[in-house]
PDB file of C-alpha atoms in Angstrom:
ATOM      1  CA  MET L  10     -30.977 -35.037 -38.900  1.00  0.00           C
ATOM      2  CA  GLU L  11     -30.062 -31.519 -39.970  1.00  0.00           C
ATOM      3  CA  VAL L  12     -26.812 -29.958 -38.771  1.00  0.00           C
ATOM      4  CA  LEU L  13     -27.140 -26.260 -38.041  1.00  0.00           C
ATOM      5  CA  MET L  14     -24.113 -24.272 -39.053  1.00  0.00           C
ATOM      6  CA  PRO L  15     -23.499 -20.847 -37.533  1.00  0.00           C
ATOM      7  CA  GLU L  16     -23.651 -17.853 -39.849  1.00  0.00           C
ATOM      8  CA  PRO L  17     -20.127 -17.108 -41.109  1.00  0.00           C
ATOM      9  CA  GLN L  18     -18.757 -13.912 -39.661  1.00  0.00           C
ATOM     10  CA  ILE L  19     -16.288 -11.460 -41.095  1.00  0.00           C
ATOM     11  CA  TYR L  20     -14.293  -9.783 -38.363  1.00  0.00           C
ATOM     12  CA  VAL L  21     -14.093  -6.296 -39.735  1.00  0.00           C
ATOM     13  CA  GLU L  22     -12.230  -4.435 -37.028  1.00  0.00           C
ATOM     14  CA  ARG L  23      -9.050  -5.050 -35.064  1.00  0.00           C
ATOM     15  CA  THR L  24      -7.759  -3.548 -31.861  1.00  0.00           C
ATOM     16  CA  LEU L  25      -4.654  -3.933 -29.752  1.00  0.00           C
ATOM     17  CA  ALA L  26      -4.885  -5.342 -26.246  1.00  0.00           C
ATOM     18  CA  ILE L  27      -1.947  -5.315 -23.856  1.00  0.00           C
ATOM     19  CA  ILE L  28      -1.734  -7.138 -20.563  1.00  0.00           C
ATOM     20  CA  LYS L  29       0.598  -4.931 -18.544  1.00  0.00           C
ATOM     21  CA  PRO L  30       3.554  -6.162 -16.420  1.00  0.00           C
ATOM     22  CA  ASP L  31       1.831  -6.264 -13.031  1.00  0.00           C
ATOM     23  CA  VAL L  32      -1.033  -8.542 -14.152  1.00  0.00           C
ATOM     24  CA  ILE L  33       0.800 -10.816 -16.581  1.00  0.00           C
ATOM     25  CA  ASP L  34       0.233 -13.688 -14.130  1.00  0.00           C
ATOM     26  CA  LYS L  35      -3.516 -13.328 -14.890  1.00  0.00           C
ATOM     27  CA  GLU L  36      -2.958 -13.843 -18.640  1.00  0.00           C
ATOM     28  CA  GLU L  37      -5.045 -17.034 -18.877  1.00  0.00           C
ATOM     29  CA  GLU L  38      -8.017 -15.529 -17.010  1.00  0.00           C
ATOM     30  CA  ILE L  39      -7.948 -12.384 -19.123  1.00  0.00           C
ATOM     31  CA  GLU L  40      -7.568 -14.315 -22.384  1.00  0.00           C
ATOM     32  CA  ASP L  41     -10.523 -16.515 -21.396  1.00  0.00           C
ATOM     33  CA  ALA L  42     -12.670 -13.417 -20.771  1.00  0.00           C
ATOM     34  CA  ILE L  43     -11.620 -12.032 -24.169  1.00  0.00           C
ATOM     35  CA  LEU L  44     -12.603 -15.219 -25.999  1.00  0.00           C
ATOM     36  CA  ARG L  45     -15.901 -15.551 -24.105  1.00  0.00           C
ATOM     37  CA  SER L  46     -16.760 -12.015 -25.249  1.00  0.00           C
ATOM     38  CA  GLY L  47     -16.698 -12.997 -28.909  1.00  0.00           C
ATOM     39  CA  PHE L  48     -13.216 -11.793 -29.826  1.00  0.00           C
ATOM     40  CA  ARG L  49     -10.769 -13.757 -31.924  1.00  0.00           C
ATOM     41  CA  ILE L  50      -7.100 -13.465 -31.056  1.00  0.00           C
ATOM     42  CA  LEU L  51      -5.362 -13.005 -34.406  1.00  0.00           C
ATOM     43  CA  GLN L  52      -1.846 -12.546 -33.072  1.00  0.00           C
ATOM     44  CA  LYS L  53      -0.262 -12.821 -29.657  1.00  0.00           C
ATOM     45  CA  ARG L  54       3.200 -11.948 -28.491  1.00  0.00           C
ATOM     46  CA  LYS L  55       5.015 -11.773 -25.158  1.00  0.00           C
ATOM     47  CA  LEU L  56       7.758  -9.149 -25.065  1.00  0.00           C
ATOM     48  CA  GLN L  57       9.482  -6.616 -22.883  1.00  0.00           C
ATOM     49  CA  LEU L  58       9.645  -3.045 -24.111  1.00  0.00           C
ATOM     50  CA  SER L  59      12.580  -0.784 -23.361  1.00  0.00           C
ATOM     51  CA  PRO L  60      11.863   2.646 -21.832  1.00  0.00           C
ATOM     52  CA  GLU L  61      12.617   4.176 -25.255  1.00  0.00           C
ATOM     53  CA  GLN L  62      10.129   1.872 -26.979  1.00  0.00           C
ATOM     54  CA  CYS L  63       7.514   2.744 -24.346  1.00  0.00           C
ATOM     55  CA  SER L  64       8.174   6.452 -24.939  1.00  0.00           C
ATOM     56  CA  ASN L  65       7.595   5.942 -28.649  1.00  0.00           C
ATOM     57  CA  PHE L  66       4.485   3.827 -28.101  1.00  0.00           C
ATOM     58  CA  TYR L  67       2.923   6.412 -25.760  1.00  0.00           C
ATOM     59  CA  ALA L  68       4.193   9.453 -27.701  1.00  0.00           C
ATOM     60  CA  GLU L  69       0.741  11.120 -27.547  1.00  0.00           C
ATOM     61  CA  GLN L  70       1.081  11.237 -23.742  1.00  0.00           C
ATOM     62  CA  PHE L  71       4.467  12.994 -23.878  1.00  0.00           C
ATOM     63  CA  GLY L  72       4.572  16.106 -21.706  1.00  0.00           C
ATOM     64  CA  LYS L  73       1.909  14.908 -19.274  1.00  0.00           C
ATOM     65  CA  MET L  74       2.805  14.608 -15.598  1.00  0.00           C
ATOM     66  CA  PHE L  75       2.433  10.821 -15.521  1.00  0.00           C
ATOM     67  CA  PHE L  76       4.493  10.142 -18.673  1.00  0.00           C
ATOM     68  CA  PRO L  77       7.809   9.212 -16.926  1.00  0.00           C
ATOM     69  CA  ASN L  78       5.982   6.888 -14.506  1.00  0.00           C
ATOM     70  CA  LEU L  79       4.024   5.336 -17.379  1.00  0.00           C
ATOM     71  CA  THR L  80       7.140   4.514 -19.401  1.00  0.00           C
ATOM     72  CA  ALA L  81       8.912   3.163 -16.286  1.00  0.00           C
ATOM     73  CA  TYR L  82       5.879   1.018 -15.426  1.00  0.00           C
ATOM     74  CA  MET L  83       5.408  -0.346 -18.950  1.00  0.00           C
ATOM     75  CA  SER L  84       9.106  -1.230 -19.268  1.00  0.00           C
ATOM     76  CA  SER L  85       9.314  -2.807 -15.791  1.00  0.00           C
ATOM     77  CA  GLY L  86       8.571  -6.334 -17.005  1.00  0.00           C
ATOM     78  CA  PRO L  87       7.155  -8.446 -19.797  1.00  0.00           C
ATOM     79  CA  ILE L  88       3.814  -7.660 -21.413  1.00  0.00           C
ATOM     80  CA  VAL L  89       1.458  -9.724 -23.539  1.00  0.00           C
ATOM     81  CA  ALA L  90       0.204  -7.979 -26.658  1.00  0.00           C
ATOM     82  CA  MET L  91      -2.713  -9.329 -28.684  1.00  0.00           C
ATOM     83  CA  VAL L  92      -4.465  -8.302 -31.858  1.00  0.00           C
ATOM     84  CA  LEU L  93      -8.166  -8.793 -31.191  1.00  0.00           C
ATOM     85  CA  ALA L  94     -10.787  -8.963 -33.923  1.00  0.00           C
ATOM     86  CA  ARG L  95     -14.556  -8.809 -34.037  1.00  0.00           C
ATOM     87  CA  ASN L  96     -17.264  -6.495 -35.240  1.00  0.00           C
ATOM     88  CA  CYS L  97     -16.787  -3.116 -33.481  1.00  0.00           C
ATOM     89  CA  ALA L  98     -13.653  -4.457 -31.753  1.00  0.00           C
ATOM     90  CA  VAL L  99     -12.377  -1.095 -30.498  1.00  0.00           C
ATOM     91  CA  SER L 100     -15.597  -0.082 -28.753  1.00  0.00           C
ATOM     92  CA  TYR L 101     -16.263  -3.567 -27.312  1.00  0.00           C
ATOM     93  CA  TRP L 102     -12.719  -3.789 -25.941  1.00  0.00           C
ATOM     94  CA  LYS L 103     -12.957  -0.304 -24.423  1.00  0.00           C
ATOM     95  CA  GLU L 104     -16.251  -1.326 -22.818  1.00  0.00           C
ATOM     96  CA  MET L 105     -14.667  -4.483 -21.380  1.00  0.00           C
ATOM     97  CA  LEU L 106     -11.736  -2.475 -20.013  1.00  0.00           C
ATOM     98  CA  GLY L 107     -13.803   0.186 -18.263  1.00  0.00           C
ATOM     99  CA  PRO L 108     -12.421   3.572 -17.156  1.00  0.00           C
ATOM    100  CA  SER L 109      -8.640   4.039 -17.241  1.00  0.00           C
ATOM    101  CA  ASN L 110      -8.591   4.842 -13.515  1.00  0.00           C
ATOM    102  CA  SER L 111      -9.026   1.472 -11.811  1.00  0.00           C
ATOM    103  CA  LEU L 112     -10.259   3.083  -8.583  1.00  0.00           C
ATOM    104  CA  ARG L 113     -13.050   4.854 -10.497  1.00  0.00           C
ATOM    105  CA  ALA L 114     -13.726   1.669 -12.478  1.00  0.00           C
ATOM    106  CA  ARG L 115     -14.406  -0.245  -9.249  1.00  0.00           C
ATOM    107  CA  ILE L 116     -17.186   2.226  -8.444  1.00  0.00           C
ATOM    108  CA  THR L 117     -18.731   2.860 -11.861  1.00  0.00           C
ATOM    109  CA  HIS L 118     -17.911  -0.393 -13.750  1.00  0.00           C
ATOM    110  CA  PRO L 119     -17.249  -3.047 -11.065  1.00  0.00           C
ATOM    111  CA  HIS L 120     -17.187  -5.952 -13.538  1.00  0.00           C
ATOM    112  CA  SER L 121     -14.766  -4.314 -15.985  1.00  0.00           C
ATOM    113  CA  LEU L 122     -11.287  -5.752 -16.446  1.00  0.00           C
ATOM    114  CA  ARG L 123      -9.578  -2.692 -15.005  1.00  0.00           C
ATOM    115  CA  ALA L 124     -11.793  -2.829 -11.924  1.00  0.00           C
ATOM    116  CA  LEU L 125     -10.893  -6.494 -11.475  1.00  0.00           C
ATOM    117  CA  TYR L 126      -7.165  -6.366 -12.272  1.00  0.00           C
ATOM    118  CA  GLY L 127      -6.003  -2.748 -11.984  1.00  0.00           C
ATOM    119  CA  THR L 128      -4.484  -1.114  -8.932  1.00  0.00           C
ATOM    120  CA  ASP L 129      -4.814   2.622  -9.534  1.00  0.00           C
ATOM    121  CA  GLU L 130      -4.915   5.228 -12.308  1.00  0.00           C
ATOM    122  CA  LEU L 131      -1.457   4.359 -13.656  1.00  0.00           C
ATOM    123  CA  ARG L 132      -1.348   0.628 -12.932  1.00  0.00           C
ATOM    124  CA  ASN L 133      -4.661  -0.191 -14.572  1.00  0.00           C
ATOM    125  CA  GLY L 134      -3.617  -3.651 -15.779  1.00  0.00           C
ATOM    126  CA  LEU L 135      -4.554  -3.443 -19.444  1.00  0.00           C
ATOM    127  CA  HIS L 136      -4.242  -1.257 -22.512  1.00  0.00           C
ATOM    128  CA  GLY L 137      -6.711  -0.748 -25.315  1.00  0.00           C
ATOM    129  CA  SER L 138      -6.625   1.351 -28.450  1.00  0.00           C
ATOM    130  CA  VAL L 139      -8.846   4.440 -28.354  1.00  0.00           C
ATOM    131  CA  SER L 140      -9.841   4.355 -32.041  1.00  0.00           C
ATOM    132  CA  ALA L 141      -9.532   2.202 -35.145  1.00  0.00           C
ATOM    133  CA  SER L 142      -6.784   4.453 -36.529  1.00  0.00           C
ATOM    134  CA  SER L 143      -4.757   4.329 -33.307  1.00  0.00           C
ATOM    135  CA  ALA L 144      -5.304   0.543 -33.206  1.00  0.00           C
ATOM    136  CA  GLU L 145      -3.758   0.232 -36.663  1.00  0.00           C
ATOM    137  CA  LYS L 146      -0.774   2.361 -35.635  1.00  0.00           C
ATOM    138  CA  GLU L 147      -0.279   0.465 -32.356  1.00  0.00           C
ATOM    139  CA  ILE L 148      -0.595  -2.948 -34.044  1.00  0.00           C
ATOM    140  CA  ARG L 149       2.075  -1.911 -36.571  1.00  0.00           C
ATOM    141  CA  PHE L 150       4.304  -0.823 -33.667  1.00  0.00           C
ATOM    142  CA  ILE L 151       4.026  -4.087 -31.701  1.00  0.00           C
ATOM    143  CA  PHE L 152       3.636  -6.436 -34.692  1.00  0.00           C
ATOM    144  CA  PRO L 153       5.724  -4.822 -37.463  1.00  0.00           C
ATOM    145  CA  GLU L 154       5.375  -7.933 -39.646  1.00  0.00           C
ATOM    146  CA  ALA L 155       1.555  -7.750 -39.572  1.00  0.00           C
ATOM    147  CA  ILE L 156      -0.242  -7.179 -42.849  1.00  0.00           C
ATOM    148  CA  LEU L 157      -2.967  -4.654 -42.183  1.00  0.00           C
ATOM    149  CA  GLU L 158      -4.931  -4.271 -45.339  1.00  0.00           C
ATOM    150  CA  PRO L 159      -8.159  -2.373 -44.989  1.00  0.00           C
ATOM    151  CA  LEU L 160     -10.908  -4.896 -44.389  1.00  0.00           C
ATOM    152  CA  PRO L 161     -14.104  -4.383 -46.331  1.00  0.00           C
ATOM    153  CA  THR L 162     -17.201  -3.592 -44.306  1.00  0.00           C
ATOM    154  CA  GLY L 163     -20.920  -3.467 -44.968  1.00  0.00           C
ATOM    155  CA  GLN L 164     -21.837  -3.538 -48.642  1.00  0.00           C
ATOM    156  CA  ARG L 165     -18.176  -3.721 -49.690  1.00  0.00           C
ATOM    157  CA  ALA L 166     -17.788  -6.956 -47.688  1.00  0.00           C
ATOM    158  CA  ARG L 167     -20.934  -8.442 -49.240  1.00  0.00           C
ATOM    159  CA  ASP L 168     -19.759  -7.435 -52.715  1.00  0.00           C
ATOM    160  CA  TYR L 169     -16.358  -9.044 -52.101  1.00  0.00           C
ATOM    161  CA  LEU L 170     -17.976 -12.292 -50.947  1.00  0.00           C
ATOM    162  CA  ASN L 171     -20.362 -12.348 -53.912  1.00  0.00           C
ATOM    163  CA  LEU L 172     -17.666 -11.507 -56.450  1.00  0.00           C
ATOM    164  CA  TYR L 173     -14.758 -13.667 -55.253  1.00  0.00           C
ATOM    165  CA  VAL L 174     -15.606 -16.144 -52.502  1.00  0.00           C
ATOM    166  CA  LYS L 175     -19.008 -17.528 -53.471  1.00  0.00           C
ATOM    167  CA  PRO L 176     -18.109 -18.291 -57.128  1.00  0.00           C
ATOM    168  CA  THR L 177     -14.972 -20.142 -56.012  1.00  0.00           C
ATOM    169  CA  LEU L 178     -16.885 -22.147 -53.428  1.00  0.00           C
ATOM    170  CA  LEU L 179     -19.641 -22.911 -55.916  1.00  0.00           C
ATOM    171  CA  ALA L 180     -17.147 -24.114 -58.525  1.00  0.00           C
ATOM    172  CA  GLY L 181     -15.355 -26.285 -55.962  1.00  0.00           C
ATOM    173  CA  LEU L 182     -18.536 -27.814 -54.599  1.00  0.00           C
ATOM    174  CA  THR L 183     -19.882 -28.427 -58.099  1.00  0.00           C
ATOM    175  CA  ALA L 184     -16.656 -30.203 -59.100  1.00  0.00           C
ATOM    176  CA  LEU L 185     -16.811 -32.270 -55.926  1.00  0.00           C
ATOM    177  CA  CYS L 186     -20.424 -33.280 -56.633  1.00  0.00           C
ATOM    178  CA  LYS L 187     -19.559 -34.297 -60.221  1.00  0.00           C
ATOM    179  CA  GLU L 188     -16.684 -36.473 -59.019  1.00  0.00           C
ATOM    180  CA  LYS L 189     -18.742 -38.241 -56.328  1.00  0.00           C
ATOM    181  CA  PRO L 190     -15.736 -39.656 -54.478  1.00  0.00           C
ATOM    182  CA  ALA L 191     -16.238 -43.032 -52.811  1.00  0.00           C
ATOM    183  CA  ASP L 192     -14.845 -41.737 -49.516  1.00  0.00           C
ATOM    184  CA  PRO L 193     -15.343 -37.948 -49.425  1.00  0.00           C
ATOM    185  CA  MET L 194     -13.545 -37.626 -46.115  1.00  0.00           C
TER     186      MET L 194
END
């Protein structure tokens, strides 16, 4: 009987997901939806940001009318931050989130996470990075200890596997076959 192994996948893109204070009680449901959508959760952290930290995190929004309410809302309780990984992680996560205005999301994207968990334009339940570069910056902010080396993609990823991973695996498997251990497990 032949065992079918899934094709190995290289998760080439990361994004930051935040479960905001007002929906933290839905953490398990949201995490389940994330995993069912093909994401891997690389890092996860529960924390509470100060208003100053929120101001720094949302610095691009500074000067907008909603900025004071946003920082007050985001610092009002604990959040759960996660580094998500998969192919095209940023765009898939944005698609899962739906529009930032939860009221609009209920009309145009009724199955999106913001339609399901958000309350209004400000209290939309979840955060997602808008681009790969902002994801990297936001991940560094929330997870300062994270090592974010650029991950190879496309041909560079295949070259890396062929040059470093496959020869090592081949050498290891060859050595294992030559030894023929009595109890390989």
